[in-house]
Amino acid sequence: MHLDTQPHRVAPKPYGDLLSGACGPDAVASLRSAERSWRLLLLRALIDAADGTPTASLASLDDGWQLLTRAWEADPEPVERLLLYPAVGTWAAYALRRVRGAVTGDSPLWVELGRLHAVAASAAVLAGLDFRTSVPVRDGWVVLPMLGGARVAQTDRWGTVEVSSEAGAVMVGDVRRDGPGWSPLRELSADGCTLVLDDLDPHRGLRAPQPPHPLDTADRWSALFADAWELLARHDPEGARAASCGLSSVVPRPRAERHRPNSASSGDAFGAVLVSEPDDAEQFAATLVHEFQHNKLSAFMHLFTLYDDGGEERFYAPWRDDPRPLGGLLQGVYAFFGVARFWRHRQGPTAQFEYALWRAQTLRALHGIRGADRLTDLGRELVDELTGRLTAWQDEPVDPRARDAAHLAAADHHATWRAHHVRPDLDEVTRAAAAYAARSGPVRLPPRGKNTIAAARPERGLDTRAVLLRRLLDDPEGLRALSAAPGAVVEGARPEDVALLTGDVDGARQSFEARVRAGSAAPDAWVGLGLALRAEQHTAAQVLLTRPEFVMAVHAELGGGDPVHLASSFRS
């Protein structure tokens, strides 16, 4: 097997397309080529770093590499696909971290290193070789990457078993491939794309290994994927072809709360999308777009430097509850540019809400990092390119209900984030409290530059009211029916949230204000009060939604009091 150490070059057109956030198959092919080299170097680094590490009863890693090479020489094409299979990358990166002591785990190191033999066995099967090798057993399973897994009879968590192939008959211990005890990896198929539905590989996740969990809902996943892919191919044929070229597997997660899907991807696992069971095909399509954006930028960043390492600064990310480092926010803006672009093609109030929300929030995040000192020239080029495209979308008309709901959701998230994580200067808080107590006129707000960012742990998701807004757009009467106990359906939601969103602004204001007067320092109550006051066009709303952390701090310094009167006293 050849280790290609030639420099990788991205042609000007694909390069420009990648910077713009949208690209076709040619750009993705360039990324896949570079990821192949990255993967081979990672495997070689692992074998070199593990030299001399005991492998229990398994053969040496060099023997595993030799079988892998023999398979590649016999039939390169399927072995190349295996080498780029996402779980192989996740395993190799995790094993290398284990060898270097960067992470720890509950498995013996030889089990992690020995997975190379399972990779080599898969390669040999795909290449049609006759062979025999031993592989690790983990929790009663042997999983061959990209093929499937077998349950084997062992009493210990860790062990070994022989895998062999002779005249096409593959055996894993006493289990014949495609016979009883064998669980094949299933596929998600649509016109123009086939992905592996990987519910077996111990390294299908992002971090520590996990046991196989065969799905009993694979048929629903298959139907949703076919419909999701049809949406992608119809509205963005070039993007769908690019995704088909780049994606390899979907890793299923359990169903999440409606309108709160969770998904993930990793730079170690190019081509993988981890996703909770979708609500519907439209959500599945948006999630595939979202995570493929992350995949592309991670691979791009293996080739190019967008920012310099170091630095402790943190930034506002409109899709997260926590402050984010520069690299994380670059990933986020790239992903949510793709999300906004997807929803731009969709109709209906909820789709229009998503478009209006993410075009505005992604642009807000981009403005937040445009001046970051650690951006390289290329990083600034990417930020400027995305900023230009999103700016052009801001005035495109959307459904008025969706537009208003998006404005509310954006104001809510930003204000609640500030209330949790922004710490005002204590001297300024003391000054403002004294000025207010002296009743000497308007109280001056200090410059924003005196604030610091300190991560806190929110008591509920910052998206709680946004989730309720999505339910309102989907089914107004259904949301009103939740008014007594919305938290039973939407985690973290309170009756006053539903009152605010369904038009009982006065009732919502009274509830939020009562909580604050009772001594609650909960940001959701303060920001909810600001949102209610904004609906009433009250002058106090502006400061509660733009500087809630300062109003809260002064209120605490004063020992309580009328929050609306206090907020009304501030001037810029």
Short mmCIF file of C-alpha atoms in Angstrom, two decimals, residues 86-449:
data_model
loop_
_atom_site.label_atom_id
_atom_site.label_comp_id
_atom_site.label_asym_id
_atom_site.label_seq_id
_atom_site.Cartn_x
_atom_site.Cartn_y
_atom_site.Cartn_z
CA PRO A 86 -15.46 7.03 9.30
CA ALA A 87 -15.29 4.55 12.17
CA VAL A 88 -11.79 3.52 11.07
CA GLY A 89 -10.66 7.12 11.49
CA THR A 90 -12.33 7.48 14.88
CA TRP A 91 -10.74 4.24 16.08
CA ALA A 92 -7.24 5.14 14.83
CA ALA A 93 -7.36 8.61 16.42
CA TYR A 94 -8.68 7.22 19.71
CA ALA A 95 -6.10 4.43 19.81
CA LEU A 96 -3.28 6.89 19.13
CA ARG A 97 -4.49 9.10 21.99
CA ARG A 98 -4.57 6.03 24.25
CA VAL A 99 -1.00 5.12 23.31
CA ARG A 100 0.18 8.67 23.95
CA GLY A 101 -1.66 8.89 27.26
CA ALA A 102 -3.90 11.75 26.13
CA VAL A 103 -7.05 9.80 27.07
CA THR A 104 -7.84 6.82 29.26
CA GLY A 105 -10.41 4.06 28.86
CA ASP A 106 -11.82 1.00 30.59
CA SER A 107 -10.54 -1.41 27.93
CA PRO A 108 -7.01 -2.88 27.88
CA LEU A 109 -4.78 -1.08 25.42
CA TRP A 110 -4.23 -4.25 23.42
CA VAL A 111 -7.96 -4.37 22.65
CA GLU A 112 -7.81 -0.92 21.08
CA LEU A 113 -4.59 -1.56 19.19
CA GLY A 114 -5.81 -4.99 18.11
CA ARG A 115 -8.67 -3.42 16.22
CA LEU A 116 -6.20 -3.00 13.38
CA HIS A 117 -6.60 -6.75 12.84
CA ALA A 118 -10.37 -6.31 12.51
CA VAL A 119 -9.78 -3.57 9.92
CA ALA A 120 -7.36 -5.85 8.08
CA ALA A 121 -9.85 -8.74 8.23
CA SER A 122 -12.56 -6.53 6.69
CA ALA A 123 -10.13 -5.50 3.96
CA ALA A 124 -9.28 -9.13 3.23
CA VAL A 125 -12.96 -10.09 3.05
CA LEU A 126 -13.71 -7.20 0.70
CA ALA A 127 -10.75 -8.15 -1.49
CA GLY A 128 -11.84 -11.81 -1.63
CA LEU A 129 -8.71 -13.20 0.04
CA ASP A 130 -8.34 -16.45 1.92
CA PHE A 131 -6.85 -15.66 5.34
CA ARG A 132 -6.80 -16.36 9.06
CA THR A 133 -6.22 -13.83 11.82
CA SER A 134 -7.24 -13.22 15.41
CA VAL A 135 -9.16 -10.11 16.45
CA PRO A 136 -10.28 -8.66 19.81
CA VAL A 137 -13.67 -9.44 21.33
CA ARG A 138 -15.41 -6.55 23.11
CA ASP A 139 -18.44 -7.20 25.33
CA GLY A 140 -19.30 -10.39 23.46
CA TRP A 141 -19.11 -8.81 20.00
CA VAL A 142 -16.71 -8.85 17.10
CA VAL A 143 -17.46 -6.07 14.62
CA LEU A 144 -15.77 -5.98 11.23
CA PRO A 145 -15.79 -2.37 9.99
CA MET A 146 -18.13 -1.67 7.07
CA LEU A 147 -19.41 -5.28 7.10
CA GLY A 148 -21.23 -6.19 10.30
CA GLY A 149 -20.78 -7.98 13.59
CA ALA A 150 -21.09 -11.33 15.30
CA ARG A 151 -22.05 -12.23 18.84
CA VAL A 152 -19.53 -14.72 20.18
CA ALA A 153 -19.70 -16.88 23.27
CA GLN A 154 -17.25 -15.45 25.81
CA THR A 155 -17.55 -15.00 29.54
CA ASP A 156 -15.06 -12.12 29.85
CA ARG A 157 -15.54 -8.57 28.53
CA TRP A 158 -12.30 -8.82 26.56
CA GLY A 159 -10.91 -11.71 24.57
CA THR A 160 -9.86 -12.86 21.12
CA VAL A 161 -11.41 -14.96 18.39
CA GLU A 162 -10.27 -16.18 14.99
CA VAL A 163 -11.65 -14.67 11.81
CA SER A 164 -11.05 -16.64 8.64
CA SER A 165 -12.12 -16.83 5.03
CA GLU A 166 -11.79 -19.78 2.72
CA ALA A 167 -13.35 -19.96 -0.73
CA GLY A 168 -15.64 -17.07 0.18
CA ALA A 169 -16.91 -18.58 3.43
CA VAL A 170 -16.18 -16.07 6.21
CA MET A 171 -16.21 -17.30 9.81
CA VAL A 172 -16.01 -15.23 12.99
CA GLY A 173 -15.32 -17.85 15.61
CA ASP A 174 -18.23 -20.28 15.16
CA VAL A 175 -20.44 -17.70 13.46
CA ARG A 176 -20.69 -17.72 9.70
CA ARG A 177 -21.07 -14.38 8.00
CA ASP A 178 -24.70 -14.06 6.86
CA GLY A 179 -25.68 -16.94 9.14
CA PRO A 180 -27.34 -17.08 12.57
CA GLY A 181 -25.59 -14.81 15.05
CA TRP A 182 -24.36 -12.44 12.35
CA SER A 183 -25.73 -8.86 12.20
CA PRO A 184 -25.02 -7.15 8.88
CA LEU A 185 -24.70 -3.41 8.64
CA ARG A 186 -27.78 -2.08 6.89
CA GLU A 187 -27.95 0.66 4.33
CA LEU A 188 -29.95 3.80 3.71
CA SER A 189 -30.65 4.05 0.01
CA ALA A 190 -32.12 6.73 -2.20
CA ASP A 191 -31.85 7.69 -5.84
CA GLY A 192 -28.26 8.85 -6.13
CA CYS A 193 -26.98 8.02 -2.65
CA THR A 194 -26.40 4.99 -0.43
CA LEU A 195 -25.06 5.32 3.12
CA VAL A 196 -24.27 2.77 5.81
CA LEU A 197 -26.60 2.84 8.81
CA ASP A 198 -23.97 2.02 11.41
CA ASP A 199 -25.45 0.86 14.71
CA LEU A 200 -22.71 -1.68 15.43
CA ASP A 201 -19.15 -0.38 15.19
CA PRO A 202 -17.69 0.31 18.65
CA HIS A 203 -16.05 3.43 17.24
CA ARG A 204 -19.09 4.83 15.44
CA GLY A 205 -19.37 7.57 18.08
CA LEU A 206 -17.07 10.52 18.58
CA ARG A 207 -15.13 9.64 21.70
CA ALA A 208 -14.97 6.47 23.80
CA PRO A 209 -15.98 3.11 22.32
CA GLN A 210 -19.57 1.99 22.82
CA PRO A 211 -21.28 -1.40 22.50
CA PRO A 212 -23.32 -2.31 19.42
CA HIS A 213 -26.99 -1.39 19.57
CA PRO A 214 -28.89 -2.98 16.66
CA LEU A 215 -31.88 -0.85 15.70
CA ASP A 216 -35.43 -2.06 15.67
CA THR A 217 -36.55 1.05 13.74
CA ALA A 218 -34.33 0.66 10.67
CA ASP A 219 -37.32 0.65 8.32
CA ARG A 220 -38.42 4.10 9.56
CA TRP A 221 -34.88 5.43 9.15
CA SER A 222 -34.81 4.06 5.60
CA ALA A 223 -38.12 5.68 4.65
CA LEU A 224 -37.15 9.02 6.18
CA PHE A 225 -33.80 8.99 4.41
CA ALA A 226 -35.37 8.34 1.00
CA ASP A 227 -37.74 11.28 1.48
CA ALA A 228 -35.00 13.52 2.90
CA TRP A 229 -32.69 12.79 0.00
CA GLU A 230 -35.45 13.53 -2.49
CA LEU A 231 -35.81 16.98 -0.89
CA LEU A 232 -32.08 17.63 -1.15
CA ALA A 233 -31.79 16.42 -4.72
CA ARG A 234 -34.82 18.43 -5.87
CA HIS A 235 -33.82 21.76 -4.33
CA ASP A 236 -30.01 21.55 -4.61
CA PRO A 237 -28.92 18.87 -7.11
CA GLU A 238 -25.27 19.96 -7.08
CA GLY A 239 -25.13 19.97 -3.27
CA ALA A 240 -26.79 16.55 -3.17
CA ARG A 241 -24.20 15.14 -5.55
CA ALA A 242 -21.45 16.62 -3.39
CA ALA A 243 -22.95 15.07 -0.25
CA SER A 244 -23.27 11.71 -1.99
CA CYS A 245 -19.57 11.92 -2.84
CA GLY A 246 -18.55 12.86 0.71
CA LEU A 247 -20.89 11.08 3.12
CA SER A 248 -20.42 7.42 4.04
CA SER A 249 -22.43 6.59 7.14
CA VAL A 250 -25.26 7.66 9.39
CA VAL A 251 -24.89 6.75 13.07
CA PRO A 252 -28.35 6.57 14.67
CA ARG A 253 -29.09 7.96 18.10
CA PRO A 254 -32.30 7.63 20.13
CA ARG A 255 -35.25 9.88 19.39
CA ALA A 256 -34.94 13.30 21.03
CA GLU A 257 -37.63 15.76 22.08
CA ARG A 258 -39.57 17.14 19.12
CA HIS A 259 -37.84 20.15 17.52
CA ARG A 260 -34.70 19.37 19.54
CA PRO A 261 -32.68 16.99 17.37
CA ASN A 262 -29.13 16.29 18.40
CA SER A 263 -26.41 15.59 15.88
CA ALA A 264 -22.64 15.59 15.68
CA SER A 265 -19.63 14.93 13.48
CA SER A 266 -15.87 14.79 13.90
CA GLY A 267 -12.74 15.73 12.02
CA ASP A 268 -11.50 12.20 12.76
CA ALA A 269 -14.48 10.66 10.95
CA PHE A 270 -14.89 12.31 7.56
CA GLY A 271 -18.15 11.18 6.02
CA ALA A 272 -20.09 10.35 9.20
CA VAL A 273 -23.24 11.98 10.53
CA LEU A 274 -24.41 11.14 14.06
CA VAL A 275 -28.07 12.03 14.43
CA SER A 276 -31.04 11.36 16.69
CA GLU A 277 -34.01 9.70 15.02
CA PRO A 278 -35.54 12.58 13.04
CA ASP A 279 -39.00 14.02 13.55
CA ASP A 280 -39.56 14.00 9.80
CA ALA A 281 -37.79 13.96 6.45
CA GLU A 282 -37.36 17.74 6.32
CA GLN A 283 -35.54 17.75 9.66
CA PHE A 284 -33.40 14.80 8.51
CA ALA A 285 -32.42 16.67 5.34
CA ALA A 286 -31.49 19.81 7.28
CA THR A 287 -29.38 17.74 9.68
CA LEU A 288 -27.53 16.02 6.83
CA VAL A 289 -26.72 19.43 5.37
CA HIS A 290 -25.64 20.76 8.77
CA GLU A 291 -23.25 17.91 9.55
CA PHE A 292 -21.88 17.66 6.02
CA GLN A 293 -20.88 21.31 6.32
CA HIS A 294 -18.90 20.37 9.44
CA ASN A 295 -17.34 17.44 7.54
CA LYS A 296 -16.22 19.68 4.70
CA LEU A 297 -14.75 22.39 6.90
CA SER A 298 -12.91 19.86 9.08
CA ALA A 299 -11.31 18.34 5.99
CA PHE A 300 -10.55 21.82 4.61
CA MET A 301 -8.83 22.67 7.90
CA HIS A 302 -6.63 19.60 7.53
CA LEU A 303 -5.22 21.39 4.48
CA PHE A 304 -5.43 25.08 5.36
CA THR A 305 -5.04 27.17 8.51
CA LEU A 306 -8.00 29.44 9.27
CA TYR A 307 -6.85 30.65 12.68
CA ASP A 308 -3.78 30.58 14.91
CA ASP A 309 -3.77 28.36 17.98
CA GLY A 310 -3.82 29.79 21.47
CA GLY A 311 -5.98 32.44 23.06
CA GLU A 312 -8.67 32.14 25.69
CA GLU A 313 -11.29 34.43 24.16
CA ARG A 314 -14.83 33.09 23.87
CA PHE A 315 -17.65 34.16 21.57
CA TYR A 316 -21.41 34.13 21.32
CA ALA A 317 -22.76 31.18 19.32
CA PRO A 318 -26.50 31.53 18.62
CA TRP A 319 -26.94 27.75 18.35
CA ARG A 320 -25.23 26.87 21.64
CA ASP A 321 -25.88 27.41 25.33
CA ASP A 322 -22.19 27.98 26.09
CA PRO A 323 -19.50 30.45 24.97
CA ARG A 324 -17.39 29.03 22.13
CA PRO A 325 -13.72 29.27 21.16
CA LEU A 326 -12.80 30.73 17.79
CA GLY A 327 -12.35 27.38 16.06
CA GLY A 328 -15.69 26.11 17.31
CA LEU A 329 -17.46 29.24 16.14
CA LEU A 330 -15.90 29.00 12.67
CA GLN A 331 -17.31 25.49 12.46
CA GLY A 332 -20.67 26.77 13.61
CA VAL A 333 -21.00 29.64 11.14
CA TYR A 334 -20.02 27.36 8.27
CA ALA A 335 -22.57 24.74 9.32
CA PHE A 336 -25.41 27.17 9.93
CA PHE A 337 -24.74 28.98 6.66
CA GLY A 338 -25.59 25.63 5.08
CA VAL A 339 -28.65 25.28 7.29
CA ALA A 340 -29.92 28.75 6.31
CA ARG A 341 -29.27 27.95 2.66
CA PHE A 342 -31.31 24.75 2.95
CA TRP A 343 -34.30 26.45 4.58
CA ARG A 344 -34.15 29.27 2.03
CA HIS A 345 -35.57 26.86 -0.53
CA ARG A 346 -38.40 25.61 1.68
CA GLN A 347 -41.94 26.91 2.15
CA GLY A 348 -44.36 26.93 5.07
CA PRO A 349 -44.32 28.92 8.34
CA THR A 350 -41.92 26.64 10.22
CA ALA A 351 -39.46 26.45 7.33
CA GLN A 352 -39.61 30.21 6.89
CA PHE A 353 -39.01 30.61 10.63
CA GLU A 354 -35.86 28.48 10.37
CA TYR A 355 -34.62 30.50 7.41
CA ALA A 356 -35.30 33.87 9.02
CA LEU A 357 -33.73 32.74 12.30
CA TRP A 358 -30.54 31.21 10.94
CA ARG A 359 -29.79 33.82 8.27
CA ALA A 360 -29.87 36.48 11.01
CA GLN A 361 -28.19 34.53 13.78
CA THR A 362 -25.37 33.24 11.59
CA LEU A 363 -24.69 36.76 10.36
CA ARG A 364 -24.65 37.97 13.98
CA ALA A 365 -22.05 35.32 14.83
CA LEU A 366 -19.94 36.26 11.82
CA HIS A 367 -19.94 39.92 12.87
CA GLY A 368 -18.79 38.75 16.29
CA ILE A 369 -15.58 37.20 14.96
CA ARG A 370 -14.70 39.43 12.00
CA GLY A 371 -12.23 41.34 14.15
CA ALA A 372 -10.73 38.32 15.91
CA ASP A 373 -6.95 38.75 16.09
CA ARG A 374 -6.17 35.07 15.57
CA LEU A 375 -7.93 34.73 12.22
CA THR A 376 -5.47 34.14 9.40
CA ASP A 377 -5.87 35.91 6.07
CA LEU A 378 -7.61 32.80 4.76
CA GLY A 379 -9.87 32.73 7.82
CA ARG A 380 -10.86 36.34 7.16
CA GLU A 381 -11.51 35.48 3.53
CA LEU A 382 -13.90 32.73 4.60
CA VAL A 383 -15.65 34.99 7.13
CA ASP A 384 -15.98 37.79 4.56
CA GLU A 385 -17.33 35.43 1.91
CA LEU A 386 -20.03 34.00 4.20
CA THR A 387 -20.85 37.47 5.52
CA GLY A 388 -21.40 38.79 2.02
CA ARG A 389 -23.70 35.98 1.02
CA LEU A 390 -25.77 36.14 4.20
CA THR A 391 -26.04 39.93 4.08
CA ALA A 392 -27.67 39.65 0.67
CA TRP A 393 -30.35 37.36 2.12
CA GLN A 394 -31.38 39.52 5.07
CA ASP A 395 -34.12 41.49 3.29
CA GLU A 396 -35.66 38.59 1.40
CA PRO A 397 -39.37 38.45 2.31
CA VAL A 398 -40.64 35.68 4.58
CA ASP A 399 -43.98 34.86 6.14
CA PRO A 400 -44.72 37.69 8.65
CA ARG A 401 -45.57 35.28 11.46
CA ALA A 402 -42.35 33.38 10.86
CA ARG A 403 -40.35 36.64 10.69
CA ASP A 404 -41.75 37.93 13.99
CA ALA A 405 -41.21 34.57 15.68
CA ALA A 406 -37.61 34.48 14.45
CA HIS A 407 -36.96 37.98 15.77
CA LEU A 408 -38.33 36.96 19.17
CA ALA A 409 -36.29 33.74 19.26
CA ALA A 410 -33.09 35.56 18.31
CA ALA A 411 -33.59 38.30 20.90
CA ASP A 412 -34.44 35.70 23.55
CA HIS A 413 -31.39 33.51 22.93
CA HIS A 414 -28.92 36.39 22.77
CA ALA A 415 -30.25 38.09 25.90
CA THR A 416 -30.44 34.85 27.89
CA TRP A 417 -26.91 33.94 26.82
CA ARG A 418 -25.66 37.32 28.01
CA ALA A 419 -27.52 36.97 31.31
CA HIS A 420 -25.80 33.65 31.94
CA HIS A 421 -22.28 34.25 30.71
CA VAL A 422 -21.44 37.98 30.66
CA ARG A 423 -20.00 39.42 33.86
CA PRO A 424 -20.19 43.23 34.23
CA ASP A 425 -17.47 45.25 35.90
CA LEU A 426 -18.16 45.27 39.66
CA ASP A 427 -17.11 48.89 40.12
CA GLU A 428 -19.59 49.92 37.45
CA VAL A 429 -22.32 47.90 39.14
CA THR A 430 -21.62 49.63 42.45
CA ARG A 431 -21.60 53.05 40.77
CA ALA A 432 -24.89 52.42 38.99
CA ALA A 433 -26.58 51.08 42.13
CA ALA A 434 -25.52 54.17 44.08
CA ALA A 435 -26.73 56.49 41.33
CA TYR A 436 -30.10 54.74 41.17
CA ALA A 437 -30.50 54.80 44.96
CA ALA A 438 -29.73 58.53 45.00
CA ARG A 439 -32.55 59.11 42.47
CA SER A 440 -30.39 61.68 40.74
CA GLY A 441 -31.77 61.02 37.24
CA PRO A 442 -31.00 58.53 34.48
CA VAL A 443 -28.27 55.95 35.22
CA ARG A 444 -25.51 55.64 32.66
CA LEU A 445 -24.76 52.24 31.15
CA PRO A 446 -21.02 51.45 31.11
CA PRO A 447 -19.14 50.58 27.90
CA ARG A 448 -19.48 46.96 26.83
CA GLY A 449 -15.70 46.59 26.73
#
